[in-house]
Amino acid sequence: MAAKRLNLREKYQKFTRDLAWEPTYQKKSDIFPQTEFEGIHIHDWDKWEDPFRLTVDAYWKYQAEKERKLYSIIDAFSQNNGQLNVTDARYVNALKLFLTGISPLEYAAHRGFAMAGRQFGGVGPQVACQMQSIDELRHCQTQIHTISQYNKYFNGFHDWNHMHQRVWYLSVPKSFFDDAMSAGPFEFVTAISFSFEYVLTNLLFMPFMSGAAYNGDMATVTFGFSAQSDESRHMTLGLEVIKFMLEQDERNVPIVQKWIDKWFWRGYRLLSLVSMMMDYMLPKRVMSWKEAWEMYFEENGGALFEDLSRYGIRMPKYWEVSVKEKEHLSHQLWATFHNFGHAAAFHTWIPEESEMQWLSEKYPDTFDKYYRPRFEFWRQHTKEKGRWYNPTLPMLCQTCQVPMLFTEPDDPTQICYRSSQYNGEQYHFCSDGCKDIFDDEPEKYVQAWLPVHQIYQGNCGGASIPEVLEYYHLVDGQDNKEYLESNDRANWLRWKGMADTEADREVQAVVNE
Amino acid sequence: MAIEIKTASIEPIRHTFSNVARRQGADKPASRYLEAMYDLQPTVNFHYRPLWDPDHELYDTGRTAIDMADWYAFRDPRQFYYGTWTITRSKQQDVAERNYAFVDKRNLLDLVGAGTRERAEAVFVPLRHAEYAANLNNMYICAYGYGTAITQAASFNAVDRLGIAQYLSRIGLMLDGNTCESLDRGKQAWLEAETWQPLRRLTEDLMVTRDWFELFVAQNFALDGLSFPLVYERIDGELQKDAGSTISMLNEFMNEWYGETSRWVDSVLKTAAAESDANKAQIEQWARHWCDRAGEALQPVATEVFGERADEVMAGLREELATRAKKKAGLDIE
């Protein structure tokens, strides 16, 4: 009997969508109770175009192959003490930010996509979300396994998830994902699959993975290469999600636009942490934050939104503000972390002269004028009076939870303050973008677990810095403070057989030509 | 003669992450399973109540009646994390692929009598829909369960079930020569044939069960615990009388998978029941209830193959399951 061959599309249809049926013993709305409350109208789940047609057996085969390769490289890395081959021990601080700030988000994505993969009313999006759910678990776990070796030789990594749930600046990434997961399934995928994965992922993934490649971190860059094909699947899903909602019903358009506005701004504020990583934390820099924002958001993002304009979708609100801020963002962030470095789970330092030169070249209109003098002042101050840390606590934005450090879009000498009244209380914001988000759902954002408020309310171990650090599991004198005075640096010099002879203890710069 | 390679040796400053060290009681090297499983899920300081469940936190122990002092007691005896899980499955997938190719190349299904082929189609193909329900149910456990130890294993189980649904679909396509007729007939039967209605009703009821641990007991212990032995042992054995090992070769994945997965299911139940009398009583009550439901739902399927002997077959399976529960998990579900 000569069997006919099914084409891939037919086969995939039978292997996924055809598995579902119209229930008769239970109501469909009881089986999928979350598909309507957000106001999104779906008429025909079958109109979902599968962005990739991967059957489970093929998934196992490809993914196992990637895992085998990745783990053999991680093994080789550990066996050969690959951590000693990075450009400079300062680089490792970028990884600390990654493990405490980003890896927990991979886990959150795992659970969030499991929720969406259970809640969507059509098999197409269910399967796509489920695959992404386990991919995200993969990313979280392979990151832990990659960075495990660093944890054995450097401080700051050791209690990454405990810190993620408590440390002040880590509430920025945590609240971002809590926000998405506590919304409904459609807003979740708009937030994560589209706004984050599709529009902004190049600004998160690229800097860390390219940073690893530029700085000799073979383990992390291998993880990056290994995750790349997963990421492209996730990005494709992000675009499909948006198109599907927009094509199903025109009443969806304003809702989706509102979510795009919100999640662009939420994501952009989260990325401000990445901006300082790119410009200040990588000993060997890949490109400046400003260049990255121009390439990945202004050019690529611009083209994307032009393409979406046929659905009635425009550029996210306040994108112009992000363009104005690109000249300032990383400097303002690093200055703040430098001042609060005693309460951070990574080391901070003043850029060395050749690094300042690089910043001057990359930011000719702003660095020398506004920021170099501050860093030079602090360097001088450290030489004369010792390293200074800010003993107070910063006010945080009620929405993004970044300290109120951003300046007015048109005046870099004036901190930007916005506020709203709700139920007789006043709430503070860093920007119009964050204020708008609050004003649209105040009952949600008043719930925010703001680390500084929590400290003052006595919920973080006590009112003194040592008590709070203990609550964070942040070991004073090991995990925090100045790089030049750190155990990390002392160990590094010892392992590398380098003498600590430089009288002024400058940081070691590895600046691109 | 031993050859020694000289390497620069440097002493680590710690051997594992602090949370793992606390759980191990010492800072000593930990397995990859433990480092990438313990404490992954946030437990405190949630920012916003979910719009879809304002009575609970994002992750909340209150979504089940089961209570545990430590939710990371549910360690997986298979020690599956993503890497070990995919690599294990890809090996099994290789074997399955070879089996399918072998049956295909030698046209072995042509040697099986028409009656046996029809019977195989009638039993196996509609089950792909039940596997789809099992997929959603385990995704539910992953989504709303508590603690990575059990939720990650549930997510692997969910994807496994989609894989099984796809293997069952392939069996249908092999039986019908890629015309999809068997799949269409199977779906028709699932939707309308009397044989399948009790089971379809049960799967729909499970898809609205809100307590995730109850769902675990109902799907992964009760329904799977009766349906896998019924289908892949008893019915498969019956078909072997005519089909030899041809059909068993196509089912090998499911058979092996069930054996492996039962170890995980049993250890979860044992751990939860050993925690407290209240847990034990609750699980026993759920297990009895859902075993009754599953037994009734599978009875007509057994009757299709065993006719009057179906009662005896089902009673035997129920007894075996009760023995398994007693021996492996310390549960009394007679």
Tab-separated table of N, CA, C and O in Angstrom, chain A residues 70-149:
chain	number	residue	atom	x	y	z
A	70	LEU	N	26.010	22.339	24.912
A	70	LEU	CA	26.188	23.402	25.912
A	70	LEU	C	26.844	22.859	27.176
A	70	LEU	O	27.818	23.425	27.680
A	71	TYR	N	26.338	21.727	27.665
A	71	TYR	CA	26.886	21.209	28.919
A	71	TYR	C	28.312	20.700	28.747
A	71	TYR	O	29.104	20.753	29.687
A	72	SER	N	28.661	20.231	27.570
A	72	SER	CA	30.052	19.790	27.425
A	72	SER	C	30.977	21.008	27.479
A	72	SER	O	32.081	20.928	28.015
A	73	ILE	N	30.496	22.138	26.977
A	73	ILE	CA	31.336	23.345	27.062
A	73	ILE	C	31.375	23.894	28.490
A	73	ILE	O	32.434	24.314	28.974
A	74	ILE	N	30.233	23.843	29.167
A	74	ILE	CA	30.239	24.286	30.572
A	74	ILE	C	31.194	23.421	31.398
A	74	ILE	O	31.947	23.916	32.239
A	75	ASP	N	31.172	22.119	31.142
A	75	ASP	CA	32.096	21.212	31.850
A	75	ASP	C	33.551	21.580	31.584
A	75	ASP	O	34.373	21.628	32.495
A	76	ALA	N	33.849	21.830	30.312
A	76	ALA	CA	35.227	22.166	29.949
A	76	ALA	C	35.631	23.490	30.594
A	76	ALA	O	36.754	23.657	31.063
A	77	PHE	N	34.679	24.404	30.626
A	77	PHE	CA	34.931	25.718	31.226
A	77	PHE	C	35.325	25.566	32.696
A	77	PHE	O	36.311	26.149	33.157
A	78	SER	N	34.558	24.745	33.435
A	78	SER	CA	34.862	24.551	34.857
A	78	SER	C	36.193	23.846	35.033
A	78	SER	O	37.014	24.231	35.869
A	79	GLN	N	36.377	22.804	34.233
A	79	GLN	CA	37.580	22.000	34.385
A	79	GLN	C	38.844	22.846	34.189
A	79	GLN	O	39.854	22.625	34.830
A	80	ASN	N	38.746	23.816	33.290
A	80	ASN	CA	39.920	24.626	32.960
A	80	ASN	C	39.928	25.990	33.638
A	80	ASN	O	40.682	26.864	33.237
A	81	ASN	N	39.054	26.171	34.654
A	81	ASN	CA	38.971	27.462	35.326
A	81	ASN	C	38.825	28.607	34.325
A	81	ASN	O	39.578	29.592	34.353
A	82	GLY	N	37.863	28.444	33.445
A	82	GLY	CA	37.653	29.434	32.389
A	82	GLY	C	37.358	30.825	32.919
A	82	GLY	O	37.551	31.821	32.214
A	83	GLN	N	36.904	30.893	34.177
A	83	GLN	CA	36.589	32.214	34.746
A	83	GLN	C	37.825	33.091	34.825
A	83	GLN	O	37.726	34.307	34.913
A	84	LEU	N	39.027	32.461	34.789
A	84	LEU	CA	40.259	33.261	34.857
A	84	LEU	C	40.589	33.931	33.526
A	84	LEU	O	41.496	34.754	33.452
A	85	ASN	N	39.837	33.564	32.480
A	85	ASN	CA	40.156	34.124	31.167
A	85	ASN	C	39.360	35.368	30.810
A	85	ASN	O	39.474	35.878	29.702
A	86	VAL	N	38.533	35.836	31.722
A	86	VAL	CA	37.780	37.049	31.390
A	86	VAL	C	38.722	38.253	31.438
A	86	VAL	O	39.791	38.199	32.053
A	87	THR	N	38.299	39.324	30.763
A	87	THR	CA	39.185	40.485	30.604
A	87	THR	C	39.659	41.046	31.939
A	87	THR	O	40.816	41.443	32.080
A	88	ASP	N	38.738	41.099	32.900
A	88	ASP	CA	39.060	41.714	34.178
A	88	ASP	C	37.978	41.294	35.155
A	88	ASP	O	36.832	41.063	34.756
A	89	ALA	N	38.323	41.205	36.426
A	89	ALA	CA	37.332	40.761	37.413
A	89	ALA	C	36.142	41.716	37.505
A	89	ALA	O	35.086	41.339	37.985
A	90	ARG	N	36.306	42.936	37.046
A	90	ARG	CA	35.150	43.839	37.057
A	90	ARG	C	34.024	43.300	36.189
A	90	ARG	O	32.848	43.524	36.460
A	91	TYR	N	34.401	42.605	35.115
A	91	TYR	CA	33.391	42.064	34.188
A	91	TYR	C	32.353	41.220	34.928
A	91	TYR	O	31.167	41.248	34.619
A	92	VAL	N	32.830	40.457	35.903
A	92	VAL	CA	31.975	39.514	36.612
A	92	VAL	C	30.762	40.212	37.250
A	92	VAL	O	29.711	39.614	37.450
A	93	ASN	N	30.904	41.503	37.525
A	93	ASN	CA	29.782	42.239	38.112
A	93	ASN	C	28.576	42.341	37.171
A	93	ASN	O	27.439	42.409	37.623
A	94	ALA	N	28.855	42.333	35.883
A	94	ALA	CA	27.744	42.314	34.920
A	94	ALA	C	26.969	40.999	35.060
A	94	ALA	O	25.737	40.967	34.998
A	95	LEU	N	27.713	39.918	35.297
A	95	LEU	CA	27.057	38.612	35.486
A	95	LEU	C	26.245	38.567	36.777
A	95	LEU	O	25.221	37.893	36.861
A	96	LYS	N	26.724	39.288	37.796
A	96	LYS	CA	25.968	39.328	39.060
A	96	LYS	C	24.620	39.998	38.828
A	96	LYS	O	23.586	39.543	39.326
A	97	LEU	N	24.654	41.081	38.072
A	97	LEU	CA	23.409	41.768	37.756
A	97	LEU	C	22.494	40.838	36.949
A	97	LEU	O	21.281	40.799	37.140
A	98	PHE	N	23.117	40.057	36.075
A	98	PHE	CA	22.350	39.130	35.238
A	98	PHE	C	21.687	38.042	36.076
A	98	PHE	O	20.493	37.790	35.963
A	99	LEU	N	22.461	37.394	36.946
A	99	LEU	CA	21.904	36.272	37.709
A	99	LEU	C	20.855	36.736	38.725
A	99	LEU	O	19.860	36.057	38.941
A	100	THR	N	21.074	37.886	39.346
A	100	THR	CA	20.098	38.340	40.346
A	100	THR	C	18.917	39.066	39.719
A	100	THR	O	17.831	39.083	40.289
A	101	GLY	N	19.144	39.659	38.533
A	101	GLY	CA	18.077	40.459	37.927
A	101	GLY	C	17.354	39.790	36.776
A	101	GLY	O	16.141	39.951	36.615
A	102	ILE	N	18.071	39.030	35.961
A	102	ILE	CA	17.479	38.499	34.729
A	102	ILE	C	17.087	37.023	34.829
A	102	ILE	O	15.995	36.633	34.411
A	103	SER	N	17.961	36.194	35.381
A	103	SER	CA	17.628	34.758	35.447
A	103	SER	C	16.303	34.502	36.170
A	103	SER	O	15.519	33.657	35.730
A	104	PRO	N	16.008	35.229	37.261
A	104	PRO	CA	14.690	35.025	37.896
A	104	PRO	C	13.532	35.389	36.967
A	104	PRO	O	12.434	34.854	37.111
A	105	LEU	N	13.790	36.283	36.021
A	105	LEU	CA	12.725	36.628	35.077
A	105	LEU	C	12.506	35.495	34.069
A	105	LEU	O	11.402	35.293	33.576
A	106	GLU	N	13.567	34.780	33.764
A	106	GLU	CA	13.408	33.621	32.883
A	106	GLU	C	12.484	32.613	33.574
A	106	GLU	O	11.617	32.009	32.958
A	107	TYR	N	12.712	32.474	34.884
A	107	TYR	CA	11.839	31.558	35.629
A	107	TYR	C	10.399	32.068	35.627
A	107	TYR	O	9.453	31.304	35.406
A	108	ALA	N	10.239	33.369	35.877
A	108	ALA	CA	8.890	33.945	35.892
A	108	ALA	C	8.220	33.731	34.532
A	108	ALA	O	7.025	33.436	34.453
A	109	ALA	N	9.005	33.859	33.468
A	109	ALA	CA	8.444	33.642	32.129
A	109	ALA	C	7.996	32.191	31.975
A	109	ALA	O	6.954	31.910	31.372
A	110	HIS	N	8.782	31.271	32.541
A	110	HIS	CA	8.398	29.850	32.513
A	110	HIS	C	7.004	29.671	33.101
A	110	HIS	O	6.125	29.056	32.502
A	111	ARG	N	6.780	30.253	34.267
A	111	ARG	CA	5.475	30.081	34.920
A	111	ARG	C	4.396	30.898	34.206
A	111	ARG	O	3.255	30.452	34.070
A	112	GLY	N	4.747	32.088	33.775
A	112	GLY	CA	3.765	32.929	33.097
A	112	GLY	C	3.278	32.305	31.802
A	112	GLY	O	2.075	32.325	31.491
A	113	PHE	N	4.193	31.722	31.047
A	113	PHE	CA	3.770	31.073	29.802
A	113	PHE	C	3.031	29.765	30.067
A	113	PHE	O	2.232	29.326	29.244
A	114	ALA	N	3.314	29.140	31.205
A	114	ALA	CA	2.513	27.960	31.569
A	114	ALA	C	1.061	28.396	31.801
A	114	ALA	O	0.116	27.733	31.375
A	115	MET	N	0.896	29.539	32.482
A	115	MET	CA	-0.457	30.057	32.704
A	115	MET	C	-1.143	30.363	31.370
A	115	MET	O	-2.281	29.949	31.127
A	116	ALA	N	-0.433	31.095	30.506
A	116	ALA	CA	-1.031	31.439	29.204
A	116	ALA	C	-1.286	30.173	28.393
A	116	ALA	O	-2.324	30.048	27.720
A	117	GLY	N	-0.352	29.213	28.467
A	117	GLY	CA	-0.494	27.965	27.715
A	117	GLY	C	-1.646	27.113	28.213
A	117	GLY	O	-2.143	26.239	27.507
A	118	ARG	N	-2.081	27.341	29.437
A	118	ARG	CA	-3.250	26.655	29.963
A	118	ARG	C	-4.533	27.445	29.701
A	118	ARG	O	-5.604	26.872	29.584
A	119	GLN	N	-4.419	28.768	29.635
A	119	GLN	CA	-5.623	29.597	29.619
A	119	GLN	C	-6.143	29.972	28.238
A	119	GLN	O	-7.333	30.241	28.091
A	120	PHE	N	-5.285	30.031	27.227
A	120	PHE	CA	-5.794	30.416	25.916
A	120	PHE	C	-6.797	29.389	25.403
A	120	PHE	O	-6.641	28.189	25.636
A	121	GLY	N	-7.796	29.878	24.683
A	121	GLY	CA	-8.876	28.995	24.250
A	121	GLY	C	-8.608	28.252	22.962
A	121	GLY	O	-9.491	27.543	22.475
A	122	GLY	N	-7.427	28.395	22.378
A	122	GLY	CA	-7.132	27.693	21.125
A	122	GLY	C	-5.845	26.900	21.253
A	122	GLY	O	-4.921	27.318	21.948
A	123	VAL	N	-5.789	25.750	20.568
A	123	VAL	CA	-4.613	24.881	20.718
A	123	VAL	C	-3.356	25.529	20.142
A	123	VAL	O	-2.262	25.341	20.661
A	124	GLY	N	-3.509	26.298	19.052
A	124	GLY	CA	-2.344	26.940	18.432
A	124	GLY	C	-1.565	27.763	19.449
A	124	GLY	O	-0.396	27.469	19.738
A	125	PRO	N	-2.190	28.793	20.024
A	125	PRO	CA	-1.464	29.585	21.026
A	125	PRO	C	-1.124	28.795	22.293
A	125	PRO	O	-0.096	29.063	22.921
A	126	GLN	N	-1.951	27.807	22.653
A	126	GLN	CA	-1.600	26.987	23.833
A	126	GLN	C	-0.243	26.328	23.634
A	126	GLN	O	0.647	26.421	24.485
A	127	VAL	N	-0.097	25.651	22.503
A	127	VAL	CA	1.141	24.896	22.273
A	127	VAL	C	2.335	25.845	22.165
A	127	VAL	O	3.393	25.595	22.737
A	128	ALA	N	2.140	26.960	21.462
A	128	ALA	CA	3.246	27.918	21.318
A	128	ALA	C	3.683	28.418	22.696
A	128	ALA	O	4.884	28.497	22.982
A	129	CYS	N	2.729	28.737	23.557
A	129	CYS	CA	3.075	29.237	24.898
A	129	CYS	C	3.694	28.141	25.757
A	129	CYS	O	4.608	28.397	26.540
A	130	GLN	N	3.209	26.936	25.622
A	130	GLN	CA	3.768	25.830	26.425
A	130	GLN	C	5.230	25.572	26.063
A	130	GLN	O	6.068	25.352	26.935
A	131	MET	N	5.511	25.588	24.753
A	131	MET	CA	6.903	25.372	24.322
A	131	MET	C	7.776	26.494	24.863
A	131	MET	O	8.891	26.265	25.324
A	132	GLN	N	7.244	27.715	24.799
A	132	GLN	CA	8.042	28.820	25.316
A	132	GLN	C	8.225	28.670	26.823
A	132	GLN	O	9.292	28.975	27.355
A	133	SER	N	7.205	28.171	27.501
A	133	SER	CA	7.302	27.985	28.947
A	133	SER	C	8.500	27.099	29.295
A	133	SER	O	9.322	27.453	30.155
A	134	ILE	N	8.631	25.976	28.617
A	134	ILE	CA	9.752	25.103	28.997
A	134	ILE	C	11.080	25.627	28.453
A	134	ILE	O	12.123	25.418	29.062
A	135	ASP	N	11.046	26.353	27.337
A	135	ASP	CA	12.276	27.022	26.886
A	135	ASP	C	12.789	27.983	27.949
A	135	ASP	O	13.988	28.101	28.180
A	136	GLU	N	11.872	28.707	28.573
A	136	GLU	CA	12.275	29.706	29.567
A	136	GLU	C	12.855	29.024	30.799
A	136	GLU	O	13.803	29.514	31.402
A	137	LEU	N	12.299	27.874	31.141
A	137	LEU	CA	12.884	27.102	32.239
A	137	LEU	C	14.308	26.700	31.859
A	137	LEU	O	15.236	26.769	32.666
A	138	ARG	N	14.451	26.299	30.612
A	138	ARG	CA	15.788	25.943	30.109
A	138	ARG	C	16.754	27.107	30.307
A	138	ARG	O	17.865	26.922	30.807
A	139	HIS	N	16.321	28.302	29.924
A	139	HIS	CA	17.227	29.442	30.022
A	139	HIS	C	17.600	29.718	31.472
A	139	HIS	O	18.755	29.954	31.792
A	140	CYS	N	16.615	29.676	32.340
A	140	CYS	CA	16.913	29.915	33.748
A	140	CYS	C	17.911	28.874	34.250
A	140	CYS	O	18.910	29.214	34.884
A	141	GLN	N	17.657	27.620	33.960
A	141	GLN	CA	18.506	26.551	34.511
A	141	GLN	C	19.898	26.550	33.887
A	141	GLN	O	20.894	26.339	34.590
A	142	THR	N	19.981	26.779	32.586
A	142	THR	CA	21.321	26.784	31.977
A	142	THR	C	22.109	28.005	32.448
A	142	THR	O	23.328	27.941	32.575
A	143	GLN	N	21.418	29.111	32.726
A	143	GLN	CA	22.128	30.278	33.271
A	143	GLN	C	22.685	29.964	34.659
A	143	GLN	O	23.832	30.292	34.968
A	144	ILE	N	21.880	29.308	35.482
A	144	ILE	CA	22.365	28.939	36.812
A	144	ILE	C	23.584	28.026	36.689
A	144	ILE	O	24.598	28.212	37.365
A	145	HIS	N	23.489	27.056	35.794
A	145	HIS	CA	24.598	26.111	35.641
A	145	HIS	C	25.847	26.780	35.071
A	145	HIS	O	26.971	26.440	35.433
A	146	THR	N	25.640	27.734	34.185
A	146	THR	CA	26.781	28.451	33.616
A	146	THR	C	27.461	29.291	34.694
A	146	THR	O	28.687	29.305	34.827
A	147	ILE	N	26.627	30.002	35.469
A	147	ILE	CA	27.171	30.970	36.416
A	147	ILE	C	27.612	30.293	37.715
A	147	ILE	O	28.369	30.857	38.499
A	148	SER	N	27.190	29.047	37.919
A	148	SER	CA	27.580	28.284	39.105
A	148	SER	C	29.097	28.324	39.332
A	148	SER	O	29.564	28.455	40.467
A	149	GLN	N	29.849	28.226	38.263
A	149	GLN	CA	31.307	28.255	38.384
A	149	GLN	C	31.804	29.612	38.912
A	149	GLN	O	32.701	29.676	39.744
